[in-house]
Short mmCIF file of C-alpha atoms in Angstrom, two decimals:
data_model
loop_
_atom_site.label_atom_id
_atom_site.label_comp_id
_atom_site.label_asym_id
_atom_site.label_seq_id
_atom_site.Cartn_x
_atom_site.Cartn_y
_atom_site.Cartn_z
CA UNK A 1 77.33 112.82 123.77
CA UNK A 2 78.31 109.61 121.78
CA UNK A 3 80.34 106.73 123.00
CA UNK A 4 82.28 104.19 121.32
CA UNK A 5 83.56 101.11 123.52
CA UNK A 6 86.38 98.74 121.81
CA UNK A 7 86.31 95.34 123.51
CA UNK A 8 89.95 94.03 123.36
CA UNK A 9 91.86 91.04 124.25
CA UNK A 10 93.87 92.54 126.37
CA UNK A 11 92.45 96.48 127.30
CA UNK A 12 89.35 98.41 126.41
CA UNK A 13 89.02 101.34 125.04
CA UNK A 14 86.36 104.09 125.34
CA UNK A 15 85.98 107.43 123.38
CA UNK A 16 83.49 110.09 124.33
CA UNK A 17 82.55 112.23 121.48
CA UNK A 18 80.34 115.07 120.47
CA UNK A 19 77.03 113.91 117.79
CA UNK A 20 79.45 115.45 114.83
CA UNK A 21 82.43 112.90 115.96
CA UNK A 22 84.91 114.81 117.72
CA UNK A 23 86.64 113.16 120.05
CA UNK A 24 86.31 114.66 123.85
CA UNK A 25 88.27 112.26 126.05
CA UNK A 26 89.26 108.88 125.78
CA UNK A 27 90.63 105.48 128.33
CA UNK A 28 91.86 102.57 128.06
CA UNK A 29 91.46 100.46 131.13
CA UNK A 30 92.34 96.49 131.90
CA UNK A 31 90.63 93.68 130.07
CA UNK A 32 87.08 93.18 131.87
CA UNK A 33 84.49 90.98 130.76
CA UNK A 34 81.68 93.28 129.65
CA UNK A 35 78.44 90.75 128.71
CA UNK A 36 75.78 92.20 130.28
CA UNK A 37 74.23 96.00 130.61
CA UNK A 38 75.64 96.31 134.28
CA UNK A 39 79.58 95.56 133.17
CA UNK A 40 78.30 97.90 130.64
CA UNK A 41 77.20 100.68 133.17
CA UNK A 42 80.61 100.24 135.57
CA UNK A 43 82.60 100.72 132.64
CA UNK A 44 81.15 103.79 130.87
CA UNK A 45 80.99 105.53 134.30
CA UNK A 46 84.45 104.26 134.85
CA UNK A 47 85.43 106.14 131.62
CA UNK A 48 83.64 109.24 132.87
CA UNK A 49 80.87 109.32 130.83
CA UNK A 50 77.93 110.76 132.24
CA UNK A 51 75.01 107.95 131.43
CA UNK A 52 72.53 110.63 131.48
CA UNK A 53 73.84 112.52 128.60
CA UNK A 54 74.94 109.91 126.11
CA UNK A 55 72.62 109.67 123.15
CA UNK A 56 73.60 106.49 121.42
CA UNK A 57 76.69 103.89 122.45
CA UNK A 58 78.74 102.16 119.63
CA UNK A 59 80.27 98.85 120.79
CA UNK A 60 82.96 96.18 118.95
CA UNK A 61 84.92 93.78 119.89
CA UNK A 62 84.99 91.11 122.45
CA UNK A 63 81.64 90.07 123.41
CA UNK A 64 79.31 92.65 122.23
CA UNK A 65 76.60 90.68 120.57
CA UNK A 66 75.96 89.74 123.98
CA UNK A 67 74.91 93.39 124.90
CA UNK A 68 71.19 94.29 124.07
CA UNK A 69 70.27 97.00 121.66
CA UNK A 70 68.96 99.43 124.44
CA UNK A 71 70.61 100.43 127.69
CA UNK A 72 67.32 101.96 129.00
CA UNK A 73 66.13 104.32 126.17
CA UNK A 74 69.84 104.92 124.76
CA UNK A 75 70.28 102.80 121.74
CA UNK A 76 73.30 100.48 121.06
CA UNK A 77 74.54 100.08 117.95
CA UNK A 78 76.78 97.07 117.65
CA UNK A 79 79.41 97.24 115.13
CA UNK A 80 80.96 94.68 113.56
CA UNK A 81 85.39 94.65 114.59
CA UNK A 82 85.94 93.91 111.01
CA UNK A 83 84.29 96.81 109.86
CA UNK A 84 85.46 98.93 112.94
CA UNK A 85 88.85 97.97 112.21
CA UNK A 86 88.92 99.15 108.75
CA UNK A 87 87.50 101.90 109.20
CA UNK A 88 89.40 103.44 111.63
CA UNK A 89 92.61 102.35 110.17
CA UNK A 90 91.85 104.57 107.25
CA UNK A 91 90.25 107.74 109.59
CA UNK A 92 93.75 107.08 111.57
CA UNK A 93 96.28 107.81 109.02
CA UNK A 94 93.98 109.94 107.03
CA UNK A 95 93.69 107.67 103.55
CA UNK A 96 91.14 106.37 101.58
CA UNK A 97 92.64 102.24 100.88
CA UNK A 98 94.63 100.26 102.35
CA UNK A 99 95.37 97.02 104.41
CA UNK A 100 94.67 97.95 107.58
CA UNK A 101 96.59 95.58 110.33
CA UNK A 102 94.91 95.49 114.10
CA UNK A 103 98.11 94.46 116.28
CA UNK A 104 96.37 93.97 119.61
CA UNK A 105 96.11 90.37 121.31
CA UNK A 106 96.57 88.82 118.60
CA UNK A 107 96.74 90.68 114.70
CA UNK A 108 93.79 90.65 112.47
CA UNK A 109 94.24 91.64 108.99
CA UNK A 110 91.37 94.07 106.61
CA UNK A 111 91.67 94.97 103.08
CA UNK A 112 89.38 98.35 103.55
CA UNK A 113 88.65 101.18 100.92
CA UNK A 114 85.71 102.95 99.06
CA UNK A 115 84.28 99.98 98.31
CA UNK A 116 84.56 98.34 101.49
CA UNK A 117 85.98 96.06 103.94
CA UNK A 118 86.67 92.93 103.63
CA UNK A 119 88.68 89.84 105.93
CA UNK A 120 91.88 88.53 104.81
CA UNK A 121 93.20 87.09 107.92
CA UNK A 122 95.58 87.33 110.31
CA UNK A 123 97.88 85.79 112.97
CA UNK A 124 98.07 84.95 116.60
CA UNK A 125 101.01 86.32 117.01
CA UNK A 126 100.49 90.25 118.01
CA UNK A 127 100.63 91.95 121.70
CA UNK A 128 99.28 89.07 123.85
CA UNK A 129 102.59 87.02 122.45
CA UNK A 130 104.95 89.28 123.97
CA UNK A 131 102.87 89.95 127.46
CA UNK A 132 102.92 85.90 127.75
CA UNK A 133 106.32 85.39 126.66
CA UNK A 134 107.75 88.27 128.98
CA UNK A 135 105.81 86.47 131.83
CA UNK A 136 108.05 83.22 131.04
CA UNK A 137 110.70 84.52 130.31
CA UNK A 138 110.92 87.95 132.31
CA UNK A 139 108.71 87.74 135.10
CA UNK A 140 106.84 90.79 134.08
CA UNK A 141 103.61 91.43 132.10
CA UNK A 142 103.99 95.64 132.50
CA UNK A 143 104.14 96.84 129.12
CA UNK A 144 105.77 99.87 130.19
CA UNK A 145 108.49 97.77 131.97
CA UNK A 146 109.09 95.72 129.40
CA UNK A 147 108.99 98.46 126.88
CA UNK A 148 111.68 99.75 128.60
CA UNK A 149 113.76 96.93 128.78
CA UNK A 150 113.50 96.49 124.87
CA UNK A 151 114.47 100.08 124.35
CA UNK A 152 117.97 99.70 126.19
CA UNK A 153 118.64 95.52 124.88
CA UNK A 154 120.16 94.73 121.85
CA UNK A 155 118.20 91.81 119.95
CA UNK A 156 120.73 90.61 118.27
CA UNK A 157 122.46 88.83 121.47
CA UNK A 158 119.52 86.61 121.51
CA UNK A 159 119.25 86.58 117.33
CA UNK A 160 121.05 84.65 115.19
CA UNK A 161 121.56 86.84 111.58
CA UNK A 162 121.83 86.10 108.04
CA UNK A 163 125.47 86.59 108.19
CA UNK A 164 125.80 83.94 111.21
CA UNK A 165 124.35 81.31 108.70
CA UNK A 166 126.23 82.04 104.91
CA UNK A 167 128.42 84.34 105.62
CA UNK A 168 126.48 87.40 103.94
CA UNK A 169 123.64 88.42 102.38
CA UNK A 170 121.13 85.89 100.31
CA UNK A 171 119.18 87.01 97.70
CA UNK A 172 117.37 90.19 99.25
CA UNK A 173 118.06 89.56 102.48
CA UNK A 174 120.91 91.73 104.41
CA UNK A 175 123.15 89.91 106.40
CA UNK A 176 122.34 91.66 109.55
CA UNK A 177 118.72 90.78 109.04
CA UNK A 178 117.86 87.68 111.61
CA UNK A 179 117.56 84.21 110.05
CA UNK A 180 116.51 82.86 113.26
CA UNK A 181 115.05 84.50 116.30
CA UNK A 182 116.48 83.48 119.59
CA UNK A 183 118.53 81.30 117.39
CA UNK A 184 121.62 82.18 119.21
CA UNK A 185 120.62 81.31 121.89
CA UNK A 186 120.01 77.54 121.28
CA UNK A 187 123.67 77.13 119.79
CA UNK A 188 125.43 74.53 121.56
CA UNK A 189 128.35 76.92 121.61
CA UNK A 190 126.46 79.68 123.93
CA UNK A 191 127.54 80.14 127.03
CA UNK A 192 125.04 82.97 128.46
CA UNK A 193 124.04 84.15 130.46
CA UNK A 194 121.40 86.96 128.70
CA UNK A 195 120.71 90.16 130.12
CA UNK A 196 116.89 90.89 130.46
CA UNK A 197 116.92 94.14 128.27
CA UNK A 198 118.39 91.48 125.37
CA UNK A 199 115.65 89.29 125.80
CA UNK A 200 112.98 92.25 125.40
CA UNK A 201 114.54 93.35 122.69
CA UNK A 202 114.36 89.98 121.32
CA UNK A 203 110.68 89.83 121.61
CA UNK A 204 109.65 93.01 120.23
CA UNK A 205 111.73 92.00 117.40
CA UNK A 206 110.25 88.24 116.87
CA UNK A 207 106.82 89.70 116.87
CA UNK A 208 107.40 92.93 114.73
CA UNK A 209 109.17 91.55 112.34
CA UNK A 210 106.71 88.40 112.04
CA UNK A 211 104.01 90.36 112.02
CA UNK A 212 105.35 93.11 109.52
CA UNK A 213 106.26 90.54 106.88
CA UNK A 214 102.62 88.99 106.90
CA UNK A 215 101.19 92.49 106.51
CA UNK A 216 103.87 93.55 103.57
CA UNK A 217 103.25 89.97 101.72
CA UNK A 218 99.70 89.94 102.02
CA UNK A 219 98.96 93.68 101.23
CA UNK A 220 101.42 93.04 97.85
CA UNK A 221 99.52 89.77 96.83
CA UNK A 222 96.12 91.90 97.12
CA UNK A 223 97.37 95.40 95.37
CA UNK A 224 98.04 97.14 98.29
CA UNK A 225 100.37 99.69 98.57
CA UNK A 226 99.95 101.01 102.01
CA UNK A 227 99.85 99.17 104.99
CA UNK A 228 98.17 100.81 108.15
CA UNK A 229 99.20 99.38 111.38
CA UNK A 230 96.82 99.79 114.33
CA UNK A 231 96.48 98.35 117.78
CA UNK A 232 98.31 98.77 121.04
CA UNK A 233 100.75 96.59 120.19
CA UNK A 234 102.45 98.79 117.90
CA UNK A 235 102.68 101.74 120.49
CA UNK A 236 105.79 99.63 121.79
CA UNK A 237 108.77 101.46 120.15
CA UNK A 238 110.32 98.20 119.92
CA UNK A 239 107.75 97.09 117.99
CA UNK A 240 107.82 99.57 115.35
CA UNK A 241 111.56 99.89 115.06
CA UNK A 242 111.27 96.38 113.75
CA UNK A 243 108.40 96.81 111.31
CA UNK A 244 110.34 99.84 109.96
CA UNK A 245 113.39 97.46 109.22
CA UNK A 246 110.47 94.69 107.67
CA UNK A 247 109.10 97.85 105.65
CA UNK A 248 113.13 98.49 104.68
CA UNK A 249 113.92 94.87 103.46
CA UNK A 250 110.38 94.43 101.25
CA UNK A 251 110.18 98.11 100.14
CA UNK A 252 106.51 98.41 101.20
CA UNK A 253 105.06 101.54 102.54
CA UNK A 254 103.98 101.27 106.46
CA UNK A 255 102.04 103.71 108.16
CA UNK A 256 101.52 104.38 111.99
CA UNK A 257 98.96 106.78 112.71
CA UNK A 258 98.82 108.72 115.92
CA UNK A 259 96.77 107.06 119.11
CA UNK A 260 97.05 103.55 117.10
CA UNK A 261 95.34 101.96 119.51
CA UNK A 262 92.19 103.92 119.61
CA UNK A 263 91.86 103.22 115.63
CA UNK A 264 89.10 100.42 116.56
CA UNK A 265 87.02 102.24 118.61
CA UNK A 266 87.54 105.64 116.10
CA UNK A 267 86.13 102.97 112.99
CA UNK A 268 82.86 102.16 115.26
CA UNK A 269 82.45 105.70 116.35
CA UNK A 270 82.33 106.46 112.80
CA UNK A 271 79.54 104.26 112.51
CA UNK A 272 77.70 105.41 114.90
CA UNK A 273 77.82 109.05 113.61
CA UNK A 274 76.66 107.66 110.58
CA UNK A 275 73.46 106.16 111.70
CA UNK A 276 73.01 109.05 114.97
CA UNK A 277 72.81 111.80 112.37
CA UNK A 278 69.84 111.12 109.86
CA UNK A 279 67.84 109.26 113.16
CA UNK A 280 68.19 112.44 114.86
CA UNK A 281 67.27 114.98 111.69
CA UNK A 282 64.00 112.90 111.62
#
């Protein structure tokens, strides 16, 4: 068996896999600080995996280079999250190029193809911006509660649009799109008060929509004409609603594979594969 452990921000993420690379089970557990070979241990048997029949461990993310290279006599290949995010962007949605955006914590950005991967960025504004800002403003950091609260709010109570502002559109910009987020809020007009489903709604949209136009601009500037969205983040349907109405506006082509928040680990179990299969023909 092979294992692949993504070190996020916010959860990890652990695939179990056979030596060709399919996938047998997968979890995603809280954030824990894994820096040493016993964090290491709790978490792969808290995944399920059976330490005596794993053949080789692929790690990113987080704090990895703290890990040794052996965890007894089972080597562990440490891959860099640049790399593993590329990669597994483009084994996600099944293409060959792309920029490849990782919308966990925070958002990282990767132009990644045949002829590699390579760092263009990114943002702090991704997940970990809506978990704090729900705490503020919300009193919750569930993602499924707060999930649900964007799905049945209406952003733009809390948004002030286009329209608001000039009266229409401007330039390509619908007049429904927002010109400012929670703009509407600090008008000396508003009365309130704002229901919490609004306010959720409001977030998701702040963040997609931020995030979305980042990813469209920068993959247009480098000759990109797909941009892969990974990451839990983007598992929020909130969240992709608005990077659907970002894709709308700009005309850019967004793609959100299945499981998009496994795509990190997928990239370094690829890795691993790739190095487990001649070592073990030898």
């Amino acid at each position: 068996m092979l294992v692949a452990v993504d070190l996020g921000g916010t959860n990890v993420k652990v695939l179990l896999a056979r030596p060709d690379g399919v996938v047998l089970d997968s979890a995603v557990m809280p954030w824990v600080t894994v820096d040493d070979v016993d964090g290491l241990v709790h978490l792969l048997e808290s995944a399920g995996a059976r330490l005596s029949a794993v053949r080789a461990i692929a790690i990113t993310g987080g704090r990895h280079r703290r890990l040794p290279s052996l965890l007894g006599d089972t080597p562990i290949v440490h891959v860099d999250e640049l790399t593993a995010i590329g990669r597994g962007g483009l084994i996600a949605a099944g293409v060959e190029r792309a920029l490849v955006m990782s919308m966990g914590t925070g958002t990282a950005m990767v132009a990644a193809g045949p002829e590699g991967v390579w760092h263009l960025g990114g943002t702090a504004v991704g997940g970990g911006t809506v978990l704090g800002l729900a705490r503020l403003l919300l009193g919750t950091v569930d993602p499924e509660e707060i999930g649900r609260l964007a799905e049945a709010g209406d952003p733009r109570h809390v948004d002030r649009s286009v329209g608001d502002i000039v009266g229409g559109s401007i330039g390509i910009v619908p007049a429904d799109m927002p010109a400012s987020h929670f703009g509407r809020v600090a008008q000396p007009s508003f009365e309130g008060p704002v229901a919490r489903e609004d306010i959720a709604a409001g977030l998701m949209e702040l963040v997609g929509q931020s995030v979305g136009r980042l990813g469209l601009m920068a993959a247009r500037a480098h000759g990109f004409d797909l941009l892969v969205v990974t990451g839990h983040a983007v598992e929020w349907a909130g969240i992709r609603a608005a990077l659907n109405r970002v894709s709308g506006l700009f005309g850019g082509r967004i793609v959100v594979p299945l499981q998009p928040g496994l795509a990190t680990a997928r990239g370094a179990l690829a890795v691993l594969v790739a190095q487990d299969e001649p070592m073990h023909r030898g």
